[in-house]
Amino acid sequence: MESITPQPLTAQRFAPFGDVIEARQSSALMINQGTSTRFHDLAAVDVGAEGGRALVNIFRATPYPAPLIIRMMEKHPLGSQLFMPLHGHPYLVAVAAAGERVESQDLNVFLAEGDQGVNFYPGTWHHPLLVLSGKQDFLVIDRGGAGENLIEYDLHSPLVLALD
Amino acid sequence: MESITPQPLTAQRFAPFGDVIEARQSSALMINQGTSTRFHDLAAVDVGAEGGRALVNIFRATPYPAPLIIRMMEKHPLGSQLFMPLHGHPYLVAVAAAGERVESQDLNVFLAEGDQGVNFYPGTWHHPLLVLSGKQDFLVIDRGGAGENLIEYDLHSPLVLALD
């Protein structure tokens, strides 16, 4: 089986797929009588298609069985989906550019640090949450409303994740 | 000076002011091949007034000088504002019901646990972030766009927070 090694998550590498939510100095503003820094406008929430609205959720994720094998991907054509870790642990993000289909050679796998969130643009192929250990909570902002907003696709060739 | 003692934050107590974002079993759904639990639709994001849009931000907060004294409150008439702690520490939330004015006798102060977020409804009076120690990050979802969305009000009688 083919394998893929995760690369560190950066905003630049992730740009084709969505936003990285992190405290970048370029976005910093002082507020609240100088007691707080606001890292401003870090992600494009896009949930209004077909009368949609923003949902706020907590996802409590546990690891998939080892070894980690990517067998399927999913996408949400009508809305963005944002994940922000609440427990501060690294996790994996498997994505591929929007399109009709997705195959293993299209995949990019990133290692996100525990202080980095991701926001998938509408239509970005992604794997469900890939935490590395334990039980981990994420704040998730995605789309609610009518319409078909979940498409799943089984890869013809599963891909194993090579972890150190 | 008058003083007020924080009470534990619960969804029921907070209902007049906004939502509490927490992993309540009543909202739980199993997803992702059984690896995750989705605590579904926990807060009403309301940012569309006057052409507004959702902003995603990180606030990095430090404590106000001790003793903690509430001298002013603010409100955002055009949009909700959501705070979710990213470092898991308790913090304080000072609020009062929406209205033209706010005075110290209108205030409610809650002690939020580190796994509880809050979402202020549009117009809810609130104090800027009140963390209790160190430097703490919050994910913040609020409104961007034209229009006057910040109103501050100085209390006639400041209120001291009685902490154990």
mmCIF file of C-alpha atoms in Angstrom:
data_model
loop_
_atom_site.group_PDB
_atom_site.id
_atom_site.type_symbol
_atom_site.label_atom_id
_atom_site.label_comp_id
_atom_site.label_asym_id
_atom_site.label_seq_id
_atom_site.Cartn_x
_atom_site.Cartn_y
_atom_site.Cartn_z
ATOM 1 C CA MET A 1 0.000 0.000 0.000
ATOM 2 C CA GLU A 2 1.229 3.506 -0.792
ATOM 3 C CA SER A 3 2.124 5.687 2.171
ATOM 4 C CA ILE A 4 2.329 9.401 2.885
ATOM 5 C CA THR A 5 4.254 11.309 5.548
ATOM 6 C CA PRO A 6 2.556 14.308 7.155
ATOM 7 C CA GLN A 7 4.181 17.696 6.698
ATOM 8 C CA PRO A 8 3.964 20.580 9.179
ATOM 9 C CA LEU A 9 0.858 22.732 8.748
ATOM 10 C CA THR A 10 1.463 26.293 7.558
ATOM 11 C CA ALA A 11 -0.993 28.867 6.236
ATOM 12 C CA GLN A 12 0.894 28.998 2.950
ATOM 13 C CA ARG A 13 0.799 25.248 2.356
ATOM 14 C CA PHE A 14 -2.850 25.070 3.381
ATOM 15 C CA ALA A 15 -3.999 28.031 1.259
ATOM 16 C CA PRO A 16 -5.484 25.913 -1.584
ATOM 17 C CA PHE A 17 -7.739 24.120 0.914
ATOM 18 C CA GLY A 18 -8.732 26.709 3.487
ATOM 19 C CA ASP A 19 -7.553 28.842 6.385
ATOM 20 C CA VAL A 20 -5.204 28.135 9.266
ATOM 21 C CA ILE A 21 -6.470 29.725 12.490
ATOM 22 C CA GLU A 22 -3.498 30.780 14.589
ATOM 23 C CA ALA A 23 -2.197 33.816 16.469
ATOM 24 C CA ARG A 24 -0.215 35.507 13.700
ATOM 25 C CA GLN A 25 1.435 38.807 14.627
ATOM 26 C CA SER A 26 0.379 40.302 11.292
ATOM 27 C CA SER A 27 -3.238 40.145 12.459
ATOM 28 C CA ALA A 28 -2.679 41.526 15.992
ATOM 29 C CA LEU A 29 -4.569 44.489 17.471
ATOM 30 C CA MET A 30 -4.513 45.677 21.097
ATOM 31 C CA ILE A 31 -7.963 45.899 22.736
ATOM 32 C CA ASN A 32 -9.719 45.966 26.130
ATOM 33 C CA GLN A 33 -7.639 48.697 27.765
ATOM 34 C CA GLY A 34 -4.469 46.919 26.692
ATOM 35 C CA THR A 35 -5.278 43.674 28.526
ATOM 36 C CA SER A 36 -5.952 41.644 25.362
ATOM 37 C CA THR A 37 -4.556 41.141 21.889
ATOM 38 C CA ARG A 38 -7.069 40.474 19.131
ATOM 39 C CA PHE A 39 -5.762 38.337 16.260
ATOM 40 C CA HIS A 40 -8.311 39.555 13.770
ATOM 41 C CA ASP A 41 -10.337 37.873 11.032
ATOM 42 C CA LEU A 42 -8.495 34.562 10.688
ATOM 43 C CA ALA A 43 -10.945 32.492 8.646
ATOM 44 C CA ALA A 44 -13.663 32.843 6.032
ATOM 45 C CA VAL A 45 -16.866 31.327 7.414
ATOM 46 C CA ASP A 46 -18.993 30.618 4.315
ATOM 47 C CA VAL A 47 -22.262 28.954 5.290
ATOM 48 C CA GLY A 48 -24.994 31.032 3.658
ATOM 49 C CA ALA A 49 -25.561 28.950 0.506
ATOM 50 C CA GLU A 50 -29.175 27.866 -0.007
ATOM 51 C CA GLY A 51 -30.334 29.627 3.132
ATOM 52 C CA GLY A 52 -27.764 28.018 5.423
ATOM 53 C CA ARG A 53 -26.694 29.309 8.819
ATOM 54 C CA ALA A 54 -23.691 28.874 11.070
ATOM 55 C CA LEU A 55 -23.751 25.980 13.532
ATOM 56 C CA VAL A 56 -21.510 25.963 16.587
ATOM 57 C CA ASN A 57 -20.647 22.484 17.815
ATOM 58 C CA ILE A 58 -18.143 20.591 19.923
ATOM 59 C CA PHE A 59 -16.670 17.439 18.351
ATOM 60 C CA ARG A 60 -15.212 14.952 20.834
ATOM 61 C CA ALA A 61 -12.852 12.809 18.768
ATOM 62 C CA THR A 62 -11.011 9.581 19.472
ATOM 63 C CA PRO A 63 -8.320 7.987 17.269
ATOM 64 C CA TYR A 64 -9.081 5.660 14.382
ATOM 65 C CA PRO A 65 -7.517 2.214 14.875
ATOM 66 C CA ALA A 66 -3.795 1.948 14.083
ATOM 67 C CA PRO A 67 -2.290 1.834 11.545
ATOM 68 C CA LEU A 68 -3.965 4.959 10.222
ATOM 69 C CA ILE A 69 -5.243 4.267 6.715
ATOM 70 C CA ILE A 70 -7.083 6.818 4.608
ATOM 71 C CA ARG A 71 -9.840 4.878 2.872
ATOM 72 C CA MET A 72 -12.367 7.617 2.167
ATOM 73 C CA MET A 73 -12.729 11.362 1.990
ATOM 74 C CA GLU A 74 -15.702 13.686 2.359
ATOM 75 C CA LYS A 75 -16.679 17.196 1.350
ATOM 76 C CA HIS A 76 -19.316 19.771 2.183
ATOM 77 C CA PRO A 77 -20.229 21.550 -1.052
ATOM 78 C CA LEU A 78 -22.550 24.086 0.594
ATOM 79 C CA GLY A 79 -20.431 25.310 3.456
ATOM 80 C CA SER A 80 -17.070 25.796 5.107
ATOM 81 C CA GLN A 81 -16.151 23.741 8.176
ATOM 82 C CA LEU A 82 -13.850 25.019 10.904
ATOM 83 C CA PHE A 83 -12.024 22.960 13.555
ATOM 84 C CA MET A 84 -10.273 24.545 16.522
ATOM 85 C CA PRO A 85 -8.605 22.237 19.063
ATOM 86 C CA LEU A 86 -9.692 22.840 22.666
ATOM 87 C CA HIS A 87 -7.216 20.527 24.388
ATOM 88 C CA GLY A 88 -4.009 21.767 22.768
ATOM 89 C CA HIS A 89 -2.797 18.503 21.233
ATOM 90 C CA PRO A 90 -1.383 18.011 17.720
ATOM 91 C CA TYR A 91 -3.612 16.266 15.171
ATOM 92 C CA LEU A 92 -3.571 15.315 11.511
ATOM 93 C CA VAL A 93 -5.410 16.961 8.627
ATOM 94 C CA ALA A 94 -5.855 15.083 5.332
ATOM 95 C CA VAL A 95 -7.151 17.202 2.446
ATOM 96 C CA ALA A 96 -7.396 17.394 -1.327
ATOM 97 C CA ALA A 97 -8.475 20.202 -3.615
ATOM 98 C CA ALA A 98 -12.167 20.556 -4.461
ATOM 99 C CA GLY A 99 -13.319 18.611 -7.469
ATOM 100 C CA GLU A 100 -15.652 15.853 -8.595
ATOM 101 C CA ARG A 101 -13.446 13.018 -7.460
ATOM 102 C CA VAL A 102 -10.459 12.404 -5.242
ATOM 103 C CA GLU A 103 -7.774 9.740 -5.344
ATOM 104 C CA SER A 104 -4.857 8.921 -3.095
ATOM 105 C CA GLN A 105 -2.334 10.796 -5.238
ATOM 106 C CA ASP A 106 -4.343 14.004 -4.677
ATOM 107 C CA LEU A 107 -3.991 13.867 -0.906
ATOM 108 C CA ASN A 108 -2.020 16.229 1.307
ATOM 109 C CA VAL A 109 -1.560 15.334 4.961
ATOM 110 C CA PHE A 110 -0.552 17.957 7.506
ATOM 111 C CA LEU A 111 0.487 17.765 11.143
ATOM 112 C CA ALA A 112 -1.326 20.589 12.952
ATOM 113 C CA GLU A 113 -0.001 21.865 16.260
ATOM 114 C CA GLY A 114 -2.366 22.046 19.205
ATOM 115 C CA ASP A 115 -2.754 25.806 18.836
ATOM 116 C CA GLN A 116 -3.647 25.678 15.138
ATOM 117 C CA GLY A 117 -7.156 25.373 13.794
ATOM 118 C CA VAL A 118 -8.226 24.756 10.217
ATOM 119 C CA ASN A 119 -11.161 25.970 8.163
ATOM 120 C CA PHE A 120 -11.983 23.924 5.058
ATOM 121 C CA TYR A 121 -13.403 25.924 2.183
ATOM 122 C CA PRO A 122 -16.681 24.642 0.749
ATOM 123 C CA GLY A 123 -15.940 21.609 -1.404
ATOM 124 C CA THR A 124 -12.466 20.848 -0.045
ATOM 125 C CA TRP A 125 -12.074 17.086 0.299
ATOM 126 C CA HIS A 126 -11.047 16.105 3.807
ATOM 127 C CA HIS A 127 -10.882 13.122 6.074
ATOM 128 C CA PRO A 128 -12.887 13.105 9.317
ATOM 129 C CA LEU A 129 -10.960 14.219 12.418
ATOM 130 C CA LEU A 130 -7.661 12.390 12.914
ATOM 131 C CA VAL A 131 -6.546 12.773 16.499
ATOM 132 C CA LEU A 132 -3.438 10.956 17.631
ATOM 133 C CA SER A 133 -4.339 9.922 21.155
ATOM 134 C CA GLY A 134 -6.960 10.038 23.833
ATOM 135 C CA LYS A 135 -10.250 11.920 23.639
ATOM 136 C CA GLN A 136 -9.955 15.423 22.261
ATOM 137 C CA ASP A 137 -12.483 18.206 21.876
ATOM 138 C CA PHE A 138 -12.685 20.671 18.992
ATOM 139 C CA LEU A 139 -14.917 23.662 18.496
ATOM 140 C CA VAL A 140 -16.499 23.230 15.067
ATOM 141 C CA ILE A 141 -18.234 25.921 13.010
ATOM 142 C CA ASP A 142 -20.091 24.544 10.031
ATOM 143 C CA ARG A 143 -23.332 24.892 8.089
ATOM 144 C CA GLY A 144 -26.850 23.966 9.034
ATOM 145 C CA GLY A 145 -29.853 24.106 6.751
ATOM 146 C CA ALA A 146 -31.578 22.298 3.923
ATOM 147 C CA GLY A 147 -29.683 20.838 0.977
ATOM 148 C CA GLU A 148 -27.260 17.976 0.388
ATOM 149 C CA ASN A 149 -24.091 19.063 2.171
ATOM 150 C CA LEU A 150 -22.230 15.776 2.747
ATOM 151 C CA ILE A 151 -20.588 13.828 -0.071
ATOM 152 C CA GLU A 152 -18.394 10.840 0.753
ATOM 153 C CA TYR A 153 -15.991 9.160 -1.669
ATOM 154 C CA ASP A 154 -14.148 5.879 -1.280
ATOM 155 C CA LEU A 155 -10.559 5.967 -2.552
ATOM 156 C CA HIS A 156 -9.680 3.301 -5.106
ATOM 157 C CA SER A 157 -6.280 2.890 -3.424
ATOM 158 C CA PRO A 158 -6.190 3.385 0.337
ATOM 159 C CA LEU A 159 -3.213 5.315 1.668
ATOM 160 C CA VAL A 160 -1.380 4.522 4.873
ATOM 161 C CA LEU A 161 -0.097 7.352 7.049
ATOM 162 C CA ALA A 162 3.589 7.007 7.869
ATOM 163 C CA LEU A 163 4.039 8.344 11.391
ATOM 164 C CA ASP A 164 7.358 8.463 13.218
ATOM 165 C CA MET B 1 -17.948 50.032 47.244
ATOM 166 C CA GLU B 2 -20.597 47.413 46.558
ATOM 167 C CA SER B 3 -19.350 43.923 45.828
ATOM 168 C CA ILE B 4 -20.656 40.877 43.980
ATOM 169 C CA THR B 5 -19.717 37.212 44.279
ATOM 170 C CA PRO B 6 -19.563 35.154 41.058
ATOM 171 C CA GLN B 7 -21.947 32.234 40.749
ATOM 172 C CA PRO B 8 -21.270 29.071 38.734
ATOM 173 C CA LEU B 9 -22.156 29.381 35.055
ATOM 174 C CA THR B 10 -25.060 27.241 33.874
ATOM 175 C CA ALA B 11 -27.033 27.374 30.642
ATOM 176 C CA GLN B 12 -30.214 28.045 32.594
ATOM 177 C CA ARG B 13 -28.814 30.995 34.535
ATOM 178 C CA PHE B 14 -27.205 32.419 31.419
ATOM 179 C CA ALA B 15 -30.267 32.068 29.181
ATOM 180 C CA PRO B 16 -31.342 35.740 29.388
ATOM 181 C CA PHE B 17 -27.933 36.825 28.093
ATOM 182 C CA GLY B 18 -26.890 34.206 25.570
ATOM 183 C CA ASP B 19 -25.712 30.630 25.074
ATOM 184 C CA VAL B 20 -23.358 28.433 27.066
ATOM 185 C CA ILE B 21 -21.196 26.306 24.748
ATOM 186 C CA GLU B 22 -20.494 22.998 26.437
ATOM 187 C CA ALA B 23 -20.684 19.261 25.716
ATOM 188 C CA ARG B 24 -24.229 18.536 26.890
ATOM 189 C CA GLN B 25 -25.406 14.956 26.437
ATOM 190 C CA SER B 26 -28.790 16.181 25.217
ATOM 191 C CA SER B 27 -27.076 17.506 22.074
ATOM 192 C CA ALA B 28 -24.880 14.448 21.384
ATOM 193 C CA LEU B 29 -24.784 12.581 18.041
ATOM 194 C CA MET B 30 -22.337 9.855 17.008
ATOM 195 C CA ILE B 31 -20.435 10.596 13.768
ATOM 196 C CA ASN B 32 -17.286 9.668 11.825
ATOM 197 C CA GLN B 33 -17.649 5.881 11.939
ATOM 198 C CA GLY B 34 -18.235 6.088 15.670
ATOM 199 C CA THR B 35 -14.898 7.765 16.431
ATOM 200 C CA SER B 36 -16.441 11.132 17.328
ATOM 201 C CA THR B 37 -19.358 12.589 19.223
ATOM 202 C CA ARG B 38 -20.901 15.744 17.815
ATOM 203 C CA PHE B 39 -22.482 18.050 20.393
ATOM 204 C CA HIS B 40 -24.733 19.789 17.932
ATOM 205 C CA ASP B 41 -25.838 23.404 17.455
ATOM 206 C CA LEU B 42 -24.801 24.935 20.761
ATOM 207 C CA ALA B 43 -25.027 28.658 20.031
ATOM 208 C CA ALA B 44 -26.931 31.144 17.886
ATOM 209 C CA VAL B 45 -24.426 33.085 15.802
ATOM 210 C CA ASP B 46 -26.297 36.250 14.779
ATOM 211 C CA VAL B 47 -24.041 38.533 12.748
ATOM 212 C CA GLY B 48 -25.970 39.344 9.577
ATOM 213 C CA ALA B 49 -27.493 42.701 10.590
ATOM 214 C CA GLU B 50 -26.733 45.541 8.161
ATOM 215 C CA GLY B 51 -24.757 43.268 5.871
ATOM 216 C CA GLY B 52 -22.457 41.914 8.561
ATOM 217 C CA ARG B 53 -20.453 38.704 8.354
ATOM 218 C CA ALA B 54 -18.871 36.311 10.841
ATOM 219 C CA LEU B 55 -15.327 37.068 11.964
ATOM 220 C CA VAL B 56 -13.136 34.357 13.471
ATOM 221 C CA ASN B 57 -10.501 35.684 15.856
ATOM 222 C CA ILE B 58 -8.223 34.646 18.673
ATOM 223 C CA PHE B 59 -8.224 36.884 21.757
ATOM 224 C CA ARG B 60 -5.148 36.568 23.963
ATOM 225 C CA ALA B 61 -6.227 37.937 27.333
ATOM 226 C CA THR B 62 -4.340 38.882 30.471
ATOM 227 C CA PRO B 63 -5.871 39.761 33.853
ATOM 228 C CA TYR B 64 -7.012 43.239 34.804
ATOM 229 C CA PRO B 65 -5.138 44.584 37.843
ATOM 230 C CA ALA B 66 -6.336 43.296 41.225
ATOM 231 C CA PRO B 67 -8.699 43.935 42.890
ATOM 232 C CA LEU B 68 -11.093 43.310 40.010
ATOM 233 C CA ILE B 69 -13.475 46.254 39.750
ATOM 234 C CA ILE B 70 -16.207 46.511 37.149
ATOM 235 C CA ARG B 71 -16.200 50.141 36.048
ATOM 236 C CA MET B 72 -17.724 49.883 32.588
ATOM 237 C CA MET B 73 -19.697 47.578 30.356
ATOM 238 C CA GLU B 74 -20.016 47.297 26.604
ATOM 239 C CA LYS B 75 -22.465 45.882 24.098
ATOM 240 C CA HIS B 76 -22.573 45.009 20.406
ATOM 241 C CA PRO B 77 -26.044 45.922 19.137
ATOM 242 C CA LEU B 78 -25.508 44.486 15.644
ATOM 243 C CA GLY B 79 -24.089 41.066 16.425
ATOM 244 C CA SER B 80 -23.545 38.199 18.802
ATOM 245 C CA GLN B 81 -20.082 37.553 20.249
ATOM 246 C CA LEU B 82 -18.843 34.090 21.175
ATOM 247 C CA PHE B 83 -15.898 33.226 23.423
ATOM 248 C CA MET B 84 -14.498 29.706 23.703
ATOM 249 C CA PRO B 85 -11.488 29.132 25.982
ATOM 250 C CA LEU B 86 -8.559 27.404 24.281
ATOM 251 C CA HIS B 87 -6.385 26.855 27.359
ATOM 252 C CA GLY B 88 -8.965 25.241 29.623
ATOM 253 C CA HIS B 89 -8.821 27.668 32.548
ATOM 254 C CA PRO B 90 -11.792 29.110 34.459
ATOM 255 C CA TYR B 91 -12.663 32.763 33.815
ATOM 256 C CA LEU B 92 -15.292 35.296 34.806
ATOM 257 C CA VAL B 93 -18.224 36.585 32.774
ATOM 258 C CA ALA B 94 -19.975 39.809 33.795
ATOM 259 C CA VAL B 95 -23.252 40.503 31.973
ATOM 260 C CA ALA B 96 -26.494 42.452 32.156
ATOM 261 C CA ALA B 97 -29.651 42.255 30.090
ATOM 262 C CA ALA B 98 -29.869 44.300 26.905
ATOM 263 C CA GLY B 99 -31.214 47.800 27.328
ATOM 264 C CA GLU B 100 -30.370 51.461 26.927
ATOM 265 C CA ARG B 101 -28.384 51.712 30.122
ATOM 266 C CA VAL B 102 -26.741 49.470 32.673
ATOM 267 C CA GLU B 103 -25.977 50.002 36.328
ATOM 268 C CA SER B 104 -24.180 47.953 38.937
ATOM 269 C CA GLN B 105 -27.392 46.481 40.376
ATOM 270 C CA ASP B 106 -28.173 44.997 36.941
ATOM 271 C CA LEU B 107 -24.973 42.951 36.827
ATOM 272 C CA ASN B 108 -24.645 39.178 36.970
ATOM 273 C CA VAL B 109 -21.201 37.664 37.347
ATOM 274 C CA PHE B 110 -20.544 34.029 36.508
ATOM 275 C CA LEU B 111 -17.565 31.755 37.015
ATOM 276 C CA ALA B 112 -17.132 29.782 33.784
ATOM 277 C CA GLU B 113 -15.219 26.507 33.811
ATOM 278 C CA GLY B 114 -12.403 26.052 31.337
ATOM 279 C CA ASP B 115 -14.535 23.845 29.098
ATOM 280 C CA GLN B 116 -17.433 26.296 28.894
ATOM 281 C CA GLY B 117 -17.785 28.978 26.271
ATOM 282 C CA VAL B 118 -20.303 31.810 26.143
ATOM 283 C CA ASN B 119 -22.127 33.511 23.298
ATOM 284 C CA PHE B 120 -23.566 36.946 24.068
ATOM 285 C CA TYR B 121 -26.752 37.768 22.202
ATOM 286 C CA PRO B 122 -26.722 41.058 20.295
ATOM 287 C CA GLY B 123 -27.139 43.895 22.769
ATOM 288 C CA THR B 124 -26.234 41.952 25.928
ATOM 289 C CA TRP B 125 -24.133 44.177 28.166
ATOM 290 C CA HIS B 126 -20.851 42.521 29.086
ATOM 291 C CA HIS B 127 -17.466 43.310 30.491
ATOM 292 C CA PRO B 128 -14.355 42.653 28.377
ATOM 293 C CA LEU B 129 -12.654 39.306 29.023
ATOM 294 C CA LEU B 130 -11.901 38.648 32.691
ATOM 295 C CA VAL B 131 -9.252 35.961 32.972
ATOM 296 C CA LEU B 132 -7.943 35.061 36.399
ATOM 297 C CA SER B 133 -4.278 34.402 35.722
ATOM 298 C CA GLY B 134 -1.608 34.256 33.083
ATOM 299 C CA LYS B 135 -2.140 34.723 29.372
ATOM 300 C CA GLN B 136 -5.114 32.866 27.963
ATOM 301 C CA ASP B 137 -6.388 32.419 24.428
ATOM 302 C CA PHE B 138 -10.029 32.315 23.363
ATOM 303 C CA LEU B 139 -11.554 31.636 19.983
ATOM 304 C CA VAL B 140 -13.946 34.506 19.316
ATOM 305 C CA ILE B 141 -16.727 34.594 16.727
ATOM 306 C CA ASP B 142 -18.222 38.039 16.246
ATOM 307 C CA ARG B 143 -19.441 40.436 13.586
ATOM 308 C CA GLY B 144 -17.533 42.357 10.969
ATOM 309 C CA GLY B 145 -18.998 44.951 8.668
ATOM 310 C CA ALA B 146 -20.163 48.548 8.515
ATOM 311 C CA GLY B 147 -22.264 50.125 11.253
ATOM 312 C CA GLU B 148 -21.758 51.176 14.869
ATOM 313 C CA ASN B 149 -21.364 47.912 16.755
ATOM 314 C CA LEU B 150 -19.560 48.934 19.954
ATOM 315 C CA ILE B 151 -21.260 50.924 22.717
ATOM 316 C CA GLU B 152 -19.463 51.439 26.017
ATOM 317 C CA TYR B 153 -21.084 52.647 29.218
ATOM 318 C CA ASP B 154 -19.431 53.793 32.443
ATOM 319 C CA LEU B 155 -21.206 52.575 35.570
ATOM 320 C CA HIS B 156 -22.165 55.291 38.028
ATOM 321 C CA SER B 157 -21.160 52.985 40.892
ATOM 322 C CA PRO B 158 -18.251 50.654 40.241
ATOM 323 C CA LEU B 159 -18.635 47.119 41.576
ATOM 324 C CA VAL B 160 -15.854 45.085 43.120
ATOM 325 C CA LEU B 161 -15.682 41.357 42.470
ATOM 326 C CA ALA B 162 -15.472 39.316 45.644
ATOM 327 C CA LEU B 163 -13.254 36.328 44.875
ATOM 328 C CA ASP B 164 -12.355 33.646 47.377
#
